Structure formats: C-alpha cells, structure tokens
Amino acid sequence: ALDSDGAELIRCDIVDNGTGFEGGGVYSEADLTLIECLVEGNTAAVSGAGVMAFLGHFRLDSCLIHDNEAVAFGAGVYASGLASVEIVNTTISGNRLASDFGGGVGAYIDGNASGRLVGCTATGNTGSPGAGILLLNSPTVSVEASIVSGNMSTTGPSDLIGLSFAPIPSAGFNVVGVSSFFTSVATDVFATDPLLAPLAFNGGRTM
C-alpha cells in the first residue's frame, strides 16, 4: 500500500499476491508510476486485483497486466478519482472477474480529471460489460493508437464502454471491437477479431 509521498516502480515483478478486499498487487492513494513492470496472477476479493490507484497522478508505461482476478471491478487495473491517468504501450490481457456483475475487467477507469490511453492492447479479458475497458465519468480520457478488441463479456458490449453523457473520445488510429458510447474518428477501425498472436517473449522486459 502506498500513500502520501507516492512511488515510481521500475522493472518490478508484482506477482501472485492476494487481498481480502481491494488492490491485490498494488494499492495506492498517491502519485504512482509503473514502468516496464509485470503485474500478474494477483487476486482481490472485491476490486483492483492487479493495481488499484486513487488520488494523485497514475501512469503505466510499457507494462504487462495479465492473469489477475477480482470479483467486482477492474481485475487488471482500477483507477478512480485521479488528477490524471496515463496508460502507454501497455498490454492488458487475460484478466477476469469471478462474478457476473461489475465491469471493466481489464481496466476500470472512473471519475478522473484527464488522461489518455496510447499504444495499448486490451484483449482476452473476460467478465461482465466492458470486459476490455470501462471508462465512467472520465470524458477527457482519450484512446489513441490502441487495440481494444477480442474481450469476452457475459452481458453487454465486450470491449470499450463509456457513458451516454460522458462518451469516450478517440484520438484516432484505434482497432475497437464491440463498443458503446465511444466517439470514433475516420482513422479508427472496428474489428471483433484483431488477429493478435498469443502473448510471448519477443525480446522485451515483459511479454
């Protein structure tokens, strides 16, 4: 758990942790940056199995968020009430919810002042609506040059969900599967099969 001063984690493995409440891998109430980190196999009895971030500024850069399991929201990432959120060149895959309610299995992003998702891949996450990414009350968090497709939902749109009064803005060049309240632009492509190869080590720090 992190509070007050915040932290920057570089090339860390945050693996196989668990909690009876929230934030199985990392729980933060301050500025938090993860760079080239592996967040895998963590569990939470409620939400935010991989990373749970409140308050301050939150940034993921070149990370793998994989195979985490929660019950309600954000098995991979739960980010809420932040001054800003930035997820860059990060893969969010294979995360799951252990119930049929909740949402935002890969990433649940709620009530953040500003931010962006750039060069990310969210695929292979399974659970309730917004199995890929669920953005609520975050109308200035944009999605750019990202793949959000190939996620599996028990009910509702499976990949990318906003709200009717706070749709998700596109900054272009995305591949999106099944979405709701996503304001696309001409350079976006809608495809339910992104033709991705399985996760593998290809010479980088993470898969």
PDB file of N, CA and C in Angstrom, residues 111-157:
ATOM      1  N   GLY A 111     -14.107   8.651 -13.029  1.00  0.00           N
ATOM      2  CA  GLY A 111     -14.059   9.942 -12.365  1.00  0.00           C
ATOM      3  C   GLY A 111     -12.696  10.596 -12.350  1.00  0.00           C
ATOM      4  N   ASN A 112     -11.935  10.472 -13.434  1.00  0.00           N
ATOM      5  CA  ASN A 112     -10.605  11.065 -13.471  1.00  0.00           C
ATOM      6  C   ASN A 112     -10.619  12.372 -14.258  1.00  0.00           C
ATOM      7  N   ALA A 113      -9.800  13.302 -13.839  1.00  0.00           N
ATOM      8  CA  ALA A 113      -9.845  14.646 -14.407  1.00  0.00           C
ATOM      9  C   ALA A 113      -9.382  14.684 -15.856  1.00  0.00           C
ATOM     10  N   SER A 114      -8.321  13.984 -16.166  1.00  0.00           N
ATOM     11  CA  SER A 114      -7.798  13.991 -17.530  1.00  0.00           C
ATOM     12  C   SER A 114      -6.934  12.761 -17.732  1.00  0.00           C
ATOM     13  N   GLY A 115      -6.614  12.485 -19.008  1.00  0.00           N
ATOM     14  CA  GLY A 115      -5.723  11.366 -19.243  1.00  0.00           C
ATOM     15  C   GLY A 115      -5.815  10.832 -20.652  1.00  0.00           C
ATOM     16  N   ARG A 116      -5.075   9.740 -20.882  1.00  0.00           N
ATOM     17  CA  ARG A 116      -5.054   9.132 -22.206  1.00  0.00           C
ATOM     18  C   ARG A 116      -4.565   7.699 -22.120  1.00  0.00           C
ATOM     19  N   LEU A 117      -5.018   6.902 -23.064  1.00  0.00           N
ATOM     20  CA  LEU A 117      -4.500   5.564 -23.300  1.00  0.00           C
ATOM     21  C   LEU A 117      -3.905   5.592 -24.691  1.00  0.00           C
ATOM     22  N   VAL A 118      -2.602   5.289 -24.804  1.00  0.00           N
ATOM     23  CA  VAL A 118      -1.903   5.404 -26.076  1.00  0.00           C
ATOM     24  C   VAL A 118      -1.078   4.140 -26.329  1.00  0.00           C
ATOM     25  N   GLY A 119      -1.240   3.553 -27.498  1.00  0.00           N
ATOM     26  CA  GLY A 119      -0.420   2.407 -27.870  1.00  0.00           C
ATOM     27  C   GLY A 119      -0.646   1.191 -26.998  1.00  0.00           C
ATOM     28  N   CYS A 120      -1.873   1.019 -26.505  1.00  0.00           N
ATOM     29  CA  CYS A 120      -2.167  -0.084 -25.598  1.00  0.00           C
ATOM     30  C   CYS A 120      -2.923  -1.199 -26.311  1.00  0.00           C
ATOM     31  N   THR A 121      -2.865  -2.389 -25.717  1.00  0.00           N
ATOM     32  CA  THR A 121      -3.642  -3.521 -26.197  1.00  0.00           C
ATOM     33  C   THR A 121      -4.418  -4.099 -25.027  1.00  0.00           C
ATOM     34  N   ALA A 122      -5.751  -4.149 -25.162  1.00  0.00           N
ATOM     35  CA  ALA A 122      -6.607  -4.794 -24.166  1.00  0.00           C
ATOM     36  C   ALA A 122      -7.387  -5.886 -24.883  1.00  0.00           C
ATOM     37  N   THR A 123      -7.034  -7.129 -24.609  1.00  0.00           N
ATOM     38  CA  THR A 123      -7.664  -8.253 -25.306  1.00  0.00           C
ATOM     39  C   THR A 123      -7.646  -9.485 -24.413  1.00  0.00           C
ATOM     40  N   GLY A 124      -8.583 -10.394 -24.645  1.00  0.00           N
ATOM     41  CA  GLY A 124      -8.596 -11.648 -23.910  1.00  0.00           C
ATOM     42  C   GLY A 124      -9.013 -11.530 -22.466  1.00  0.00           C
ATOM     43  N   ASN A 125      -9.608 -10.412 -22.082  1.00  0.00           N
ATOM     44  CA  ASN A 125     -10.149 -10.259 -20.729  1.00  0.00           C
ATOM     45  C   ASN A 125     -11.591 -10.761 -20.723  1.00  0.00           C
ATOM     46  N   THR A 126     -12.014 -11.390 -19.623  1.00  0.00           N
ATOM     47  CA  THR A 126     -13.339 -11.995 -19.586  1.00  0.00           C
ATOM     48  C   THR A 126     -14.117 -11.560 -18.356  1.00  0.00           C
ATOM     49  N   GLY A 127     -15.423 -11.310 -18.562  1.00  0.00           N
ATOM     50  CA  GLY A 127     -16.281 -10.928 -17.441  1.00  0.00           C
ATOM     51  C   GLY A 127     -17.494 -10.179 -17.921  1.00  0.00           C
ATOM     52  N   SER A 128     -17.959  -9.238 -17.095  1.00  0.00           N
ATOM     53  CA  SER A 128     -19.203  -8.532 -17.365  1.00  0.00           C
ATOM     54  C   SER A 128     -18.988  -7.356 -18.308  1.00  0.00           C
ATOM     55  N   PRO A 129     -19.967  -6.470 -18.516  1.00  0.00           N
ATOM     56  CA  PRO A 129     -19.832  -5.426 -19.545  1.00  0.00           C
ATOM     57  C   PRO A 129     -18.529  -4.641 -19.456  1.00  0.00           C
ATOM     58  N   GLY A 130     -17.998  -4.334 -20.624  1.00  0.00           N
ATOM     59  CA  GLY A 130     -16.724  -3.629 -20.655  1.00  0.00           C
ATOM     60  C   GLY A 130     -15.586  -4.520 -20.234  1.00  0.00           C
ATOM     61  N   ALA A 131     -15.571  -5.747 -20.745  1.00  0.00           N
ATOM     62  CA  ALA A 131     -14.513  -6.683 -20.359  1.00  0.00           C
ATOM     63  C   ALA A 131     -13.136  -6.144 -20.695  1.00  0.00           C
ATOM     64  N   GLY A 132     -13.049  -5.334 -21.740  1.00  0.00           N
ATOM     65  CA  GLY A 132     -11.764  -4.710 -22.062  1.00  0.00           C
ATOM     66  C   GLY A 132     -11.506  -3.505 -21.184  1.00  0.00           C
ATOM     67  N   ILE A 133     -12.194  -2.395 -21.471  1.00  0.00           N
ATOM     68  CA  ILE A 133     -12.003  -1.139 -20.733  1.00  0.00           C
ATOM     69  C   ILE A 133     -13.358  -0.475 -20.513  1.00  0.00           C
ATOM     70  N   LEU A 134     -13.614  -0.068 -19.279  1.00  0.00           N
ATOM     71  CA  LEU A 134     -14.826   0.651 -18.917  1.00  0.00           C
ATOM     72  C   LEU A 134     -14.421   2.009 -18.365  1.00  0.00           C
ATOM     73  N   LEU A 135     -14.794   3.085 -19.061  1.00  0.00           N
ATOM     74  CA  LEU A 135     -14.485   4.446 -18.621  1.00  0.00           C
ATOM     75  C   LEU A 135     -15.774   5.137 -18.214  1.00  0.00           C
ATOM     76  N   LEU A 136     -15.876   5.528 -16.954  1.00  0.00           N
ATOM     77  CA  LEU A 136     -17.066   6.176 -16.438  1.00  0.00           C
ATOM     78  C   LEU A 136     -16.717   7.562 -15.907  1.00  0.00           C
ATOM     79  N   ASN A 137     -17.532   8.552 -16.262  1.00  0.00           N
ATOM     80  CA  ASN A 137     -17.335   9.918 -15.759  1.00  0.00           C
ATOM     81  C   ASN A 137     -15.929  10.438 -16.020  1.00  0.00           C
ATOM     82  N   SER A 138     -15.339  10.000 -17.122  1.00  0.00           N
ATOM     83  CA  SER A 138     -13.984  10.435 -17.490  1.00  0.00           C
ATOM     84  C   SER A 138     -13.982  10.890 -18.949  1.00  0.00           C
ATOM     85  N   PRO A 139     -14.749  11.928 -19.293  1.00  0.00           N
ATOM     86  CA  PRO A 139     -14.916  12.301 -20.700  1.00  0.00           C
ATOM     87  C   PRO A 139     -13.693  12.915 -21.353  1.00  0.00           C
ATOM     88  N   THR A 140     -12.641  13.226 -20.578  1.00  0.00           N
ATOM     89  CA  THR A 140     -11.417  13.773 -21.167  1.00  0.00           C
ATOM     90  C   THR A 140     -10.297  12.745 -21.217  1.00  0.00           C
ATOM     91  N   VAL A 141     -10.595  11.492 -20.911  1.00  0.00           N
ATOM     92  CA  VAL A 141      -9.610  10.415 -21.052  1.00  0.00           C
ATOM     93  C   VAL A 141      -9.782   9.819 -22.442  1.00  0.00           C
ATOM     94  N   SER A 142      -8.818  10.074 -23.326  1.00  0.00           N
ATOM     95  CA  SER A 142      -8.928   9.666 -24.721  1.00  0.00           C
ATOM     96  C   SER A 142      -8.200   8.349 -24.980  1.00  0.00           C
ATOM     97  N   VAL A 143      -8.559   7.727 -26.095  1.00  0.00           N
ATOM     98  CA  VAL A 143      -7.935   6.468 -26.519  1.00  0.00           C
ATOM     99  C   VAL A 143      -7.302   6.691 -27.892  1.00  0.00           C
ATOM    100  N   GLU A 144      -6.020   6.327 -28.021  1.00  0.00           N
ATOM    101  CA  GLU A 144      -5.284   6.605 -29.253  1.00  0.00           C
ATOM    102  C   GLU A 144      -4.378   5.438 -29.616  1.00  0.00           C
ATOM    103  N   ALA A 145      -4.380   5.052 -30.884  1.00  0.00           N
ATOM    104  CA  ALA A 145      -3.456   4.046 -31.416  1.00  0.00           C
ATOM    105  C   ALA A 145      -3.435   2.783 -30.562  1.00  0.00           C
ATOM    106  N   SER A 146      -4.626   2.349 -30.152  1.00  0.00           N
ATOM    107  CA  SER A 146      -4.749   1.205 -29.256  1.00  0.00           C
ATOM    108  C   SER A 146      -5.647   0.137 -29.862  1.00  0.00           C
ATOM    109  N   ILE A 147      -5.464  -1.097 -29.399  1.00  0.00           N
ATOM    110  CA  ILE A 147      -6.319  -2.214 -29.777  1.00  0.00           C
ATOM    111  C   ILE A 147      -7.156  -2.595 -28.565  1.00  0.00           C
ATOM    112  N   VAL A 148      -8.465  -2.443 -28.672  1.00  0.00           N
ATOM    113  CA  VAL A 148      -9.385  -2.856 -27.615  1.00  0.00           C
ATOM    114  C   VAL A 148     -10.414  -3.764 -28.279  1.00  0.00           C
ATOM    115  N   SER A 149     -10.095  -5.024 -28.340  1.00  0.00           N
ATOM    116  CA  SER A 149     -10.913  -5.969 -29.095  1.00  0.00           C
ATOM    117  C   SER A 149     -10.569  -7.382 -28.643  1.00  0.00           C
ATOM    118  N   GLY A 150     -11.480  -8.324 -28.905  1.00  0.00           N
ATOM    119  CA  GLY A 150     -11.218  -9.712 -28.553  1.00  0.00           C
ATOM    120  C   GLY A 150     -11.423 -10.022 -27.090  1.00  0.00           C
ATOM    121  N   ASN A 151     -12.150  -9.153 -26.378  1.00  0.00           N
ATOM    122  CA  ASN A 151     -12.518  -9.424 -24.989  1.00  0.00           C
ATOM    123  C   ASN A 151     -13.875 -10.119 -24.962  1.00  0.00           C
ATOM    124  N   MET A 152     -14.167 -10.816 -23.864  1.00  0.00           N
ATOM    125  CA  MET A 152     -15.381 -11.624 -23.789  1.00  0.00           C
ATOM    126  C   MET A 152     -16.232 -11.210 -22.605  1.00  0.00           C
ATOM    127  N   SER A 153     -17.494 -10.853 -22.897  1.00  0.00           N
ATOM    128  CA  SER A 153     -18.408 -10.373 -21.873  1.00  0.00           C
ATOM    129  C   SER A 153     -19.599 -11.298 -21.740  1.00  0.00           C
ATOM    130  N   THR A 154     -20.061 -11.487 -20.508  1.00  0.00           N
ATOM    131  CA  THR A 154     -21.257 -12.294 -20.286  1.00  0.00           C
ATOM    132  C   THR A 154     -22.518 -11.526 -20.649  1.00  0.00           C
ATOM    133  N   THR A 155     -22.487 -10.200 -20.488  1.00  0.00           N
ATOM    134  CA  THR A 155     -23.635  -9.347 -20.839  1.00  0.00           C
ATOM    135  C   THR A 155     -23.118  -8.018 -21.367  1.00  0.00           C
ATOM    136  N   GLY A 156     -23.778  -7.456 -22.361  1.00  0.00           N
ATOM    137  CA  GLY A 156     -23.446  -6.117 -22.839  1.00  0.00           C
ATOM    138  C   GLY A 156     -22.205  -6.080 -23.705  1.00  0.00           C
ATOM    139  N   PRO A 157     -21.864  -4.879 -24.183  1.00  0.00           N
ATOM    140  CA  PRO A 157     -20.667  -4.708 -25.021  1.00  0.00           C
ATOM    141  C   PRO A 157     -19.421  -5.229 -24.331  1.00  0.00           C
TER     142      PRO A 157
END
